[in-house]
């Protein structure tokens, strides 16, 4: 009598999952690597300090840092720290040896004055920006000129400007416009790379959701499914959720910006029309079914 055949070996579940898990792990690794590189690059841009003006030993250093850009009000808030160097200051530059007046450009709202032998404190200035509109969000950009002139005891002294940015929603670049004792730069303000990436992701998601609802509506209307309440609830929830999702856009963009005209308004229109079409078709199908059963 022949021995019974050996039972077949069971395949390991891990071996069958390996072809699926390996590409997923590679994609995660690539995504994290690219994200880390983009974050490091943007961090370097934010940490960049633009130096303009005189390098003389006896000078006034002006450290100007952008704290916040208000695109709706078309202005930026500049935090200014003034330090007289060399023979112009005393107590390690914390106080001027004479009355110090720091004059600013026309776009800056106000000049700064410091009393002789008194401690210098950090102050905030408002700077008007031009050549841009918030309705272009997230592709809007703005420009302004920023300059500082120093008078110590009524006499002009050299100035060095150290310009940087602390607003993570914007990227700021500075171009020197004069080689004289005063420090003047042309400033350009654009949305940061992370904000642009997030806004593009939002537009892609809006169109993807609209396409999903459109496909669902096509299936329900062509198959004469009637009033499918779970599908209607999903479509209605997507319609209102998309509005809430749009309001999470960083920088509080106004209604009617590029984000709306490129994706949001059209996606909302498509979803609303699909929901109406599914309801009308479902009601007609349900009425026809009821008439058939009565006959």
PDB file of N, CA and C in Angstrom, residues 7 15 31 49 58 68 188 234-235 243 248 266 295:
ATOM      1  N   UNK A   7       1.039  16.430   2.852  1.00  0.00           N
ATOM      2  CA  UNK A   7       0.188  17.639   2.712  1.00  0.00           C
ATOM      3  C   UNK A   7       1.002  18.806   2.156  1.00  0.00           C
ATOM      4  N   UNK A  15       6.025  36.226   3.243  1.00  0.00           N
ATOM      5  CA  UNK A  15       6.603  36.213   1.902  1.00  0.00           C
ATOM      6  C   UNK A  15       5.654  36.814   0.879  1.00  0.00           C
ATOM      7  N   UNK A  31       9.796  59.812   0.483  1.00  0.00           N
ATOM      8  CA  UNK A  31       8.993  60.979   0.877  1.00  0.00           C
ATOM      9  C   UNK A  31       9.616  61.694   2.070  1.00  0.00           C
ATOM     10  N   UNK A  49      20.826  85.960   6.783  1.00  0.00           N
ATOM     11  CA  UNK A  49      20.904  87.363   7.200  1.00  0.00           C
ATOM     12  C   UNK A  49      21.575  88.155   6.083  1.00  0.00           C
ATOM     13  N   UNK A  58      33.598 102.509  13.418  1.00  0.00           N
ATOM     14  CA  UNK A  58      32.646 103.364  14.123  1.00  0.00           C
ATOM     15  C   UNK A  58      31.396 103.500  13.258  1.00  0.00           C
ATOM     16  N   UNK A  68       6.126  89.777  10.917  1.00  0.00           N
ATOM     17  CA  UNK A  68       4.841  89.359  10.368  1.00  0.00           C
ATOM     18  C   UNK A  68       4.537  90.165   9.113  1.00  0.00           C
ATOM     19  N   UNK A 188      11.732  92.038  -1.588  1.00  0.00           N
ATOM     20  CA  UNK A 188      10.676  91.326  -2.293  1.00  0.00           C
ATOM     21  C   UNK A 188      10.130  90.237  -1.391  1.00  0.00           C
ATOM     22  N   UNK A 234     -22.882  61.019   1.847  1.00  0.00           N
ATOM     23  CA  UNK A 234     -21.461  61.218   1.540  1.00  0.00           C
ATOM     24  C   UNK A 234     -21.254  62.441   0.653  1.00  0.00           C
ATOM     25  N   UNK A 235     -22.088  62.608  -0.362  1.00  0.00           N
ATOM     26  CA  UNK A 235     -21.954  63.763  -1.256  1.00  0.00           C
ATOM     27  C   UNK A 235     -22.211  65.076  -0.521  1.00  0.00           C
ATOM     28  N   UNK A 243     -15.715  73.105   2.068  1.00  0.00           N
ATOM     29  CA  UNK A 243     -15.689  74.503   2.487  1.00  0.00           C
ATOM     30  C   UNK A 243     -14.846  74.686   3.746  1.00  0.00           C
ATOM     31  N   UNK A 248      -8.952  76.198   5.993  1.00  0.00           N
ATOM     32  CA  UNK A 248      -7.710  75.875   6.690  1.00  0.00           C
ATOM     33  C   UNK A 248      -6.483  76.355   5.932  1.00  0.00           C
ATOM     34  N   UNK A 266     -15.027  75.656  -8.426  1.00  0.00           N
ATOM     35  CA  UNK A 266     -15.432  74.667  -9.430  1.00  0.00           C
ATOM     36  C   UNK A 266     -15.725  73.322  -8.777  1.00  0.00           C
ATOM     37  N   UNK A 295     -49.239  48.854 -10.248  1.00  0.00           N
ATOM     38  CA  UNK A 295     -49.911  48.250 -11.416  1.00  0.00           C
ATOM     39  C   UNK A 295     -49.908  46.733 -11.272  1.00  0.00           C
TER      40      UNK A 295
END
